[in-house]
Amino acid sequence: MARVKRAVNAHKKRRVILERASGYRGQRSRLYRKAKEQVIHSLVYSYRDRRKRKGDFRRLWIQRINAAARQNGITYNRFIQGLGLAGVQVDRRMLAELAVNEPATFTSLVETAKKALPSDVNAPKSAA
């Protein structure tokens, strides 16, 4: 049986890792073992944060909607409840876009939500 020499494969494997690690600081871009560890961690971080990004954007949209809704005299919670009762199906991403770029349209949605809410919900809370 012929002897298998692995030099080509080994060099290619190391070259691929070091290419992926280019741009890292210090030993992490120059030494194979450190670079390999960092590349593995980087892949883990990117996988995790692709999922985390979705929640981050949702939180951002909710903050923007809440700020715009409060400028119109209603809280985020009651605004979303009112939209649901009114049968308006607009997702939070679009609501945030409207709040930032088209305040007049957002205000009309707030008025729609206020009309759909029961009247006792809109009343200010008494200092009991």
Tab-separated table of N, CA and C in Angstrom:
chain	number	residue	atom	x	y	z
A	1	MET	N	0.838	-1.179	0.000
A	1	MET	CA	0.000	0.000	0.000
A	1	MET	C	0.882	1.240	0.000
A	2	ALA	N	0.490	2.229	-0.775
A	2	ALA	CA	1.314	3.429	-0.909
A	2	ALA	C	1.240	4.278	0.354
A	3	ARG	N	2.341	4.941	0.642
A	3	ARG	CA	2.392	5.827	1.797
A	3	ARG	C	1.674	7.133	1.458
A	4	VAL	N	0.864	7.604	2.394
A	4	VAL	CA	0.116	8.842	2.176
A	4	VAL	C	0.836	9.968	2.892
A	5	LYS	N	1.192	10.991	2.137
A	5	LYS	CA	1.817	12.168	2.732
A	5	LYS	C	0.744	13.240	2.867
A	6	ARG	N	0.652	13.853	4.042
A	6	ARG	CA	-0.458	14.762	4.316
A	6	ARG	C	-0.041	16.224	4.341
A	7	ALA	N	1.152	16.517	3.868
A	7	ALA	CA	1.648	17.891	3.975
A	7	ALA	C	0.741	18.883	3.260
A	8	VAL	N	0.279	18.542	2.070
A	8	VAL	CA	-0.550	19.469	1.297
A	8	VAL	C	-1.849	19.755	2.036
A	9	ASN	N	-2.492	18.694	2.530
A	9	ASN	CA	-3.752	18.871	3.254
A	9	ASN	C	-3.554	19.672	4.538
A	10	ALA	N	-2.470	19.370	5.255
A	10	ALA	CA	-2.213	20.062	6.515
A	10	ALA	C	-1.969	21.544	6.271
A	11	HIS	N	-1.180	21.862	5.237
A	11	HIS	CA	-0.913	23.270	4.943
A	11	HIS	C	-2.183	23.990	4.518
A	12	LYS	N	-3.000	23.313	3.739
A	12	LYS	CA	-4.251	23.944	3.301
A	12	LYS	C	-5.156	24.222	4.497
A	13	LYS	N	-5.250	23.241	5.401
A	13	LYS	CA	-6.095	23.396	6.586
A	13	LYS	C	-5.634	24.596	7.419
A	14	ARG	N	-4.329	24.696	7.610
A	14	ARG	CA	-3.796	25.809	8.400
A	14	ARG	C	-3.996	27.139	7.679
A	15	ARG	N	-3.786	27.138	6.367
A	15	ARG	CA	-3.946	28.375	5.601
A	15	ARG	C	-5.392	28.885	5.679
A	16	VAL	N	-6.356	27.976	5.589
A	16	VAL	CA	-7.766	28.370	5.646
A	16	VAL	C	-8.083	29.010	6.997
A	17	ILE	N	-7.592	28.401	8.078
A	17	ILE	CA	-7.840	28.956	9.418
A	17	ILE	C	-7.192	30.328	9.545
A	18	LEU	N	-5.948	30.466	9.104
A	18	LEU	CA	-5.258	31.750	9.229
A	18	LEU	C	-5.899	32.818	8.343
A	19	GLU	N	-6.449	32.430	7.198
A	19	GLU	CA	-7.157	33.404	6.360
A	19	GLU	C	-8.424	33.888	7.058
A	20	ARG	N	-9.126	32.963	7.694
A	20	ARG	CA	-10.337	33.360	8.416
A	20	ARG	C	-10.013	34.248	9.606
A	21	ALA	N	-8.814	34.086	10.174
A	21	ALA	CA	-8.424	34.847	11.355
A	21	ALA	C	-7.744	36.160	10.998
A	22	SER	N	-7.619	36.467	9.711
A	22	SER	CA	-6.963	37.728	9.357
A	22	SER	C	-7.825	38.880	9.854
A	23	GLY	N	-7.179	39.864	10.414
A	23	GLY	CA	-7.912	40.988	10.982
A	23	GLY	C	-8.040	40.899	12.486
A	24	TYR	N	-7.749	39.732	13.063
A	24	TYR	CA	-7.773	39.613	14.512
A	24	TYR	C	-6.483	40.210	15.067
A	25	ARG	N	-6.502	40.536	16.369
A	25	ARG	CA	-5.358	41.180	16.997
A	25	ARG	C	-4.313	40.175	17.468
A	26	GLY	N	-3.048	40.547	17.307
A	26	GLY	CA	-1.940	39.818	17.914
A	26	GLY	C	-1.818	38.377	17.463
A	27	GLN	N	-1.583	37.492	18.451
A	27	GLN	CA	-1.345	36.083	18.159
A	27	GLN	C	-2.537	35.431	17.478
A	28	ARG	N	-3.708	35.970	17.705
A	28	ARG	CA	-4.920	35.344	17.168
A	28	ARG	C	-4.973	35.379	15.647
A	29	SER	N	-4.152	36.207	15.036
A	29	SER	CA	-4.123	36.217	13.574
A	29	SER	C	-2.850	35.577	13.020
A	30	ARG	N	-1.885	35.255	13.905
A	30	ARG	CA	-0.598	34.763	13.411
A	30	ARG	C	-0.276	33.329	13.811
A	31	LEU	N	-0.705	32.909	14.988
A	31	LEU	CA	-0.383	31.562	15.465
A	31	LEU	C	-1.574	30.643	15.222
A	32	TYR	N	-1.292	29.473	14.664
A	32	TYR	CA	-2.370	28.592	14.216
A	32	TYR	C	-3.313	28.209	15.353
A	33	ARG	N	-2.763	27.768	16.489
A	33	ARG	CA	-3.621	27.269	17.565
A	33	ARG	C	-4.519	28.383	18.113
A	34	LYS	N	-3.934	29.547	18.342
A	34	LYS	CA	-4.724	30.683	18.849
A	34	LYS	C	-5.763	31.113	17.813
A	35	ALA	N	-5.351	31.110	16.558
A	35	ALA	CA	-6.264	31.512	15.488
A	35	ALA	C	-7.431	30.538	15.388
A	36	LYS	N	-7.134	29.248	15.506
A	36	LYS	CA	-8.186	28.236	15.414
A	36	LYS	C	-9.207	28.417	16.534
A	37	GLU	N	-8.725	28.641	17.763
A	37	GLU	CA	-9.634	28.864	18.895
A	37	GLU	C	-10.518	30.080	18.644
A	38	GLN	N	-9.910	31.150	18.152
A	38	GLN	CA	-10.662	32.380	17.941
A	38	GLN	C	-11.671	32.232	16.805
A	39	VAL	N	-11.302	31.522	15.760
A	39	VAL	CA	-12.230	31.304	14.643
A	39	VAL	C	-13.439	30.504	15.124
A	40	ILE	N	-13.201	29.476	15.937
A	40	ILE	CA	-14.317	28.679	16.467
A	40	ILE	C	-15.225	29.554	17.319
A	41	HIS	N	-14.635	30.369	18.198
A	41	HIS	CA	-15.443	31.271	19.026
A	41	HIS	C	-16.212	32.259	18.164
A	42	SER	N	-15.565	32.764	17.126
A	42	SER	CA	-16.227	33.733	16.254
A	42	SER	C	-17.446	33.131	15.584
A	43	LEU	N	-17.324	31.887	15.157
A	43	LEU	CA	-18.469	31.220	14.536
A	43	LEU	C	-19.601	31.013	15.542
A	44	VAL	N	-19.241	30.688	16.786
A	44	VAL	CA	-20.255	30.524	17.835
A	44	VAL	C	-20.959	31.853	18.089
A	45	TYR	N	-20.168	32.937	18.189
A	45	TYR	CA	-20.754	34.256	18.440
A	45	TYR	C	-21.685	34.662	17.310
A	46	SER	N	-21.263	34.432	16.074
A	46	SER	CA	-22.090	34.866	14.951
A	46	SER	C	-23.383	34.061	14.892
A	47	TYR	N	-23.329	32.773	15.188
A	47	TYR	CA	-24.536	31.939	15.205
A	47	TYR	C	-25.493	32.437	16.290
A	48	ARG	N	-24.952	32.656	17.495
A	48	ARG	CA	-25.783	33.107	18.615
A	48	ARG	C	-26.387	34.475	18.331
A	49	ASP	N	-25.583	35.387	17.811
A	49	ASP	CA	-26.042	36.760	17.654
A	49	ASP	C	-26.971	36.952	16.465
A	50	ARG	N	-26.954	36.025	15.510
A	50	ARG	CA	-27.961	36.099	14.439
A	50	ARG	C	-29.349	35.901	15.025
A	51	ARG	N	-29.458	35.072	16.048
A	51	ARG	CA	-30.744	34.878	16.708
A	51	ARG	C	-31.051	36.028	17.663
A	52	LYS	N	-30.028	36.519	18.344
A	52	LYS	CA	-30.204	37.610	19.304
A	52	LYS	C	-30.629	38.901	18.610
A	53	ARG	N	-30.159	39.102	17.388
A	53	ARG	CA	-30.456	40.328	16.643
A	53	ARG	C	-31.961	40.531	16.475
A	54	LYS	N	-32.696	39.441	16.308
A	54	LYS	CA	-34.139	39.536	16.102
A	54	LYS	C	-34.819	40.148	17.326
A	55	GLY	N	-34.413	39.701	18.516
A	55	GLY	CA	-34.967	40.264	19.744
A	55	GLY	C	-34.542	41.705	19.949
A	56	ASP	N	-33.300	42.014	19.583
A	56	ASP	CA	-32.807	43.385	19.722
A	56	ASP	C	-33.633	44.344	18.881
A	57	PHE	N	-33.914	43.948	17.637
A	57	PHE	CA	-34.709	44.817	16.777
A	57	PHE	C	-36.131	44.958	17.310
A	58	ARG	N	-36.713	43.868	17.807
A	58	ARG	CA	-38.070	43.951	18.351
A	58	ARG	C	-38.111	44.936	19.520
A	59	ARG	N	-37.107	44.866	20.409
A	59	ARG	CA	-37.056	45.808	21.535
A	59	ARG	C	-36.923	47.247	21.047
A	60	LEU	N	-36.105	47.469	20.019
A	60	LEU	CA	-35.946	48.811	19.459
A	60	LEU	C	-37.264	49.323	18.898
A	61	TRP	N	-37.978	48.468	18.146
A	61	TRP	CA	-39.257	48.883	17.565
A	61	TRP	C	-40.249	49.240	18.666
A	62	ILE	N	-40.287	48.435	19.735
A	62	ILE	CA	-41.226	48.693	20.829
A	62	ILE	C	-40.896	50.018	21.503
A	63	GLN	N	-39.618	50.320	21.696
A	63	GLN	CA	-39.240	51.600	22.303
A	63	GLN	C	-39.687	52.764	21.439
A	64	ARG	N	-39.493	52.657	20.135
A	64	ARG	CA	-39.891	53.741	19.232
A	64	ARG	C	-41.404	53.914	19.215
A	65	ILE	N	-42.134	52.806	19.181
A	65	ILE	CA	-43.598	52.885	19.177
A	65	ILE	C	-44.083	53.493	20.481
A	66	ASN	N	-43.505	53.072	21.593
A	66	ASN	CA	-43.915	53.579	22.904
A	66	ASN	C	-43.673	55.081	23.003
A	67	ALA	N	-42.523	55.540	22.545
A	67	ALA	CA	-42.214	56.975	22.608
A	67	ALA	C	-43.205	57.769	21.773
A	68	ALA	N	-43.497	57.294	20.561
A	68	ALA	CA	-44.427	58.012	19.689
A	68	ALA	C	-45.846	57.940	20.229
A	69	ALA	N	-46.228	56.805	20.801
A	69	ALA	CA	-47.578	56.664	21.348
A	69	ALA	C	-47.765	57.593	22.542
A	70	ARG	N	-46.755	57.704	23.390
A	70	ARG	CA	-46.864	58.587	24.558
A	70	ARG	C	-46.957	60.054	24.142
A	71	GLN	N	-46.333	60.414	23.030
A	71	GLN	CA	-46.489	61.784	22.531
A	71	GLN	C	-47.930	62.051	22.113
A	72	ASN	N	-48.650	60.981	21.794
A	72	ASN	CA	-50.049	61.102	21.401
A	72	ASN	C	-51.004	60.762	22.544
A	73	GLY	N	-50.486	60.659	23.756
A	73	GLY	CA	-51.332	60.513	24.928
A	73	GLY	C	-51.830	59.103	25.214
A	74	ILE	N	-51.094	58.094	24.835
A	74	ILE	CA	-51.497	56.712	25.104
A	74	ILE	C	-50.229	55.895	25.320
A	75	THR	N	-50.330	54.858	26.151
A	75	THR	CA	-49.157	54.015	26.372
A	75	THR	C	-49.068	52.955	25.287
A	76	TYR	N	-47.891	52.349	25.192
A	76	TYR	CA	-47.675	51.290	24.195
A	76	TYR	C	-48.667	50.147	24.390
A	77	ASN	N	-48.828	49.739	25.649
A	77	ASN	CA	-49.693	48.604	25.965
A	77	ASN	C	-51.122	48.855	25.479
A	78	ARG	N	-51.661	50.014	25.805
A	78	ARG	CA	-53.039	50.331	25.408
A	78	ARG	C	-53.138	50.553	23.902
A	79	PHE	N	-52.090	51.078	23.312
A	79	PHE	CA	-52.079	51.290	21.860
A	79	PHE	C	-52.184	49.951	21.126
A	80	ILE	N	-51.362	48.981	21.528
A	80	ILE	CA	-51.384	47.662	20.887
A	80	ILE	C	-52.724	46.970	21.139
A	81	GLN	N	-53.245	47.109	22.362
A	81	GLN	CA	-54.548	46.518	22.678
A	81	GLN	C	-55.639	47.138	21.810
A	82	GLY	N	-55.608	48.460	21.662
A	82	GLY	CA	-56.602	49.148	20.845
A	82	GLY	C	-56.524	48.753	19.380
A	83	LEU	N	-55.312	48.595	18.869
A	83	LEU	CA	-55.170	48.156	17.476
A	83	LEU	C	-55.754	46.759	17.284
A	84	GLY	N	-55.530	45.903	18.262
A	84	GLY	CA	-56.084	44.550	18.177
A	84	GLY	C	-57.599	44.564	18.183
A	85	LEU	N	-58.188	45.382	19.060
A	85	LEU	CA	-59.648	45.479	19.126
A	85	LEU	C	-60.222	46.103	17.859
A	86	ALA	N	-59.467	47.011	17.242
A	86	ALA	CA	-59.933	47.665	16.015
A	86	ALA	C	-59.737	46.774	14.787
A	87	GLY	N	-59.015	45.671	14.955
A	87	GLY	CA	-58.789	44.767	13.828
A	87	GLY	C	-57.695	45.234	12.884
A	88	VAL	N	-56.832	46.127	13.369
A	88	VAL	CA	-55.720	46.615	12.549
A	88	VAL	C	-54.560	45.639	12.707
A	89	GLN	N	-54.117	45.068	11.606
A	89	GLN	CA	-53.023	44.102	11.657
A	89	GLN	C	-51.779	44.701	11.006
A	90	VAL	N	-51.047	45.476	11.803
A	90	VAL	CA	-49.783	46.059	11.350
A	90	VAL	C	-48.726	45.595	12.334
A	91	ASP	N	-47.621	45.059	11.829
A	91	ASP	CA	-46.608	44.544	12.740
A	91	ASP	C	-45.792	45.680	13.353
A	92	ARG	N	-45.017	45.343	14.373
A	92	ARG	CA	-44.269	46.349	15.127
A	92	ARG	C	-43.210	47.029	14.269
A	93	ARG	N	-42.665	46.302	13.330
A	93	ARG	CA	-41.650	46.896	12.450
A	93	ARG	C	-42.253	48.042	11.647
A	94	MET	N	-43.425	47.812	11.079
A	94	MET	CA	-44.073	48.858	10.281
A	94	MET	C	-44.556	50.005	11.166
A	95	LEU	N	-45.050	49.679	12.365
A	95	LEU	CA	-45.478	50.735	13.284
A	95	LEU	C	-44.303	51.639	13.649
A	96	ALA	N	-43.130	51.049	13.883
A	96	ALA	CA	-41.950	51.845	14.212
A	96	ALA	C	-41.546	52.718	13.030
A	97	GLU	N	-41.615	52.167	11.811
A	97	GLU	CA	-41.310	52.959	10.611
A	97	GLU	C	-42.266	54.136	10.485
A	98	LEU	N	-43.557	53.879	10.704
A	98	LEU	CA	-44.545	54.957	10.619
A	98	LEU	C	-44.288	56.007	11.701
A	99	ALA	N	-43.947	55.557	12.905
A	99	ALA	CA	-43.709	56.487	14.009
A	99	ALA	C	-42.551	57.427	13.692
A	100	VAL	N	-41.524	56.917	13.025
A	100	VAL	CA	-40.342	57.728	12.734
A	100	VAL	C	-40.530	58.570	11.474
A	101	ASN	N	-41.043	57.953	10.408
A	101	ASN	CA	-41.060	58.617	9.101
A	101	ASN	C	-42.378	59.278	8.731
A	102	GLU	N	-43.492	58.808	9.291
A	102	GLU	CA	-44.796	59.378	8.953
A	102	GLU	C	-45.622	59.579	10.221
A	103	PRO	N	-45.304	60.615	10.999
A	103	PRO	CA	-46.005	60.829	12.270
A	103	PRO	C	-47.508	61.056	12.103
A	104	ALA	N	-47.930	61.673	10.998
A	104	ALA	CA	-49.362	61.929	10.800
A	104	ALA	C	-50.123	60.611	10.657
A	105	THR	N	-49.582	59.686	9.906
A	105	THR	CA	-50.217	58.375	9.745
A	105	THR	C	-50.245	57.635	11.072
A	106	PHE	N	-49.156	57.735	11.819
A	106	PHE	CA	-49.099	57.078	13.125
A	106	PHE	C	-50.147	57.664	14.061
A	107	THR	N	-50.314	58.993	14.013
A	107	THR	CA	-51.317	59.648	14.856
A	107	THR	C	-52.718	59.156	14.511
A	108	SER	N	-52.993	58.949	13.227
A	108	SER	CA	-54.313	58.438	12.849
A	108	SER	C	-54.517	57.014	13.372
A	109	LEU	N	-53.449	56.211	13.396
A	109	LEU	CA	-53.553	54.871	13.979
A	109	LEU	C	-53.803	54.945	15.481
A	110	VAL	N	-53.176	55.918	16.144
A	110	VAL	CA	-53.404	56.098	17.580
A	110	VAL	C	-54.863	56.449	17.831
A	111	GLU	N	-55.416	57.332	17.013
A	111	GLU	CA	-56.827	57.707	17.174
A	111	GLU	C	-57.733	56.495	16.945
A	112	THR	N	-57.409	55.675	15.964
A	112	THR	CA	-58.182	54.452	15.714
A	112	THR	C	-58.125	53.527	16.927
A	113	ALA	N	-56.938	53.389	17.507
A	113	ALA	CA	-56.774	52.527	18.681
A	113	ALA	C	-57.546	53.082	19.868
A	114	LYS	N	-57.519	54.399	20.056
A	114	LYS	CA	-58.236	55.014	21.178
A	114	LYS	C	-59.737	54.798	21.050
A	115	LYS	N	-60.261	54.905	19.833
A	115	LYS	CA	-61.701	54.707	19.624
A	115	LYS	C	-62.113	53.264	19.893
A	116	ALA	N	-61.232	52.320	19.611
A	116	ALA	CA	-61.564	50.906	19.788
A	116	ALA	C	-61.520	50.473	21.251
A	117	LEU	N	-60.779	51.208	22.076
A	117	LEU	CA	-60.674	50.845	23.490
A	117	LEU	C	-61.965	51.191	24.217
A	118	PRO	N	-62.315	50.425	25.262
A	118	PRO	CA	-63.468	50.802	26.089
A	118	PRO	C	-63.219	52.167	26.728
A	119	SER	N	-64.279	52.916	26.974
A	119	SER	CA	-64.119	54.297	27.453
A	119	SER	C	-63.477	54.366	28.829
A	120	ASP	N	-63.718	53.380	29.700
A	120	ASP	CA	-63.136	53.432	31.042
A	120	ASP	C	-61.623	53.216	31.016
A	121	VAL	N	-61.100	52.622	29.948
A	121	VAL	CA	-59.655	52.405	29.841
A	121	VAL	C	-58.941	53.724	29.579
A	122	ASN	N	-59.586	54.631	28.829
A	122	ASN	CA	-58.955	55.901	28.494
A	122	ASN	C	-58.996	56.904	29.636
A	123	ALA	N	-59.840	56.654	30.632
A	123	ALA	CA	-59.971	57.607	31.734
A	123	ALA	C	-58.687	57.615	32.561
A	124	PRO	N	-58.253	58.803	33.012
A	124	PRO	CA	-57.050	58.853	33.849
A	124	PRO	C	-57.304	58.174	35.190
A	125	LYS	N	-56.264	57.582	35.736
A	125	LYS	CA	-56.403	56.881	37.013
A	125	LYS	C	-56.556	57.895	38.141
A	126	SER	N	-57.446	57.588	39.067
A	126	SER	CA	-57.656	58.489	40.203
A	126	SER	C	-56.637	58.172	41.287
A	127	ALA	N	-56.308	59.191	42.081
A	127	ALA	CA	-55.353	59.005	43.172
A	127	ALA	C	-56.096	58.416	44.358
A	128	ALA	N	-56.278	57.111	44.371
A	128	ALA	CA	-57.086	56.453	45.403
A	128	ALA	C	-56.288	56.224	46.600
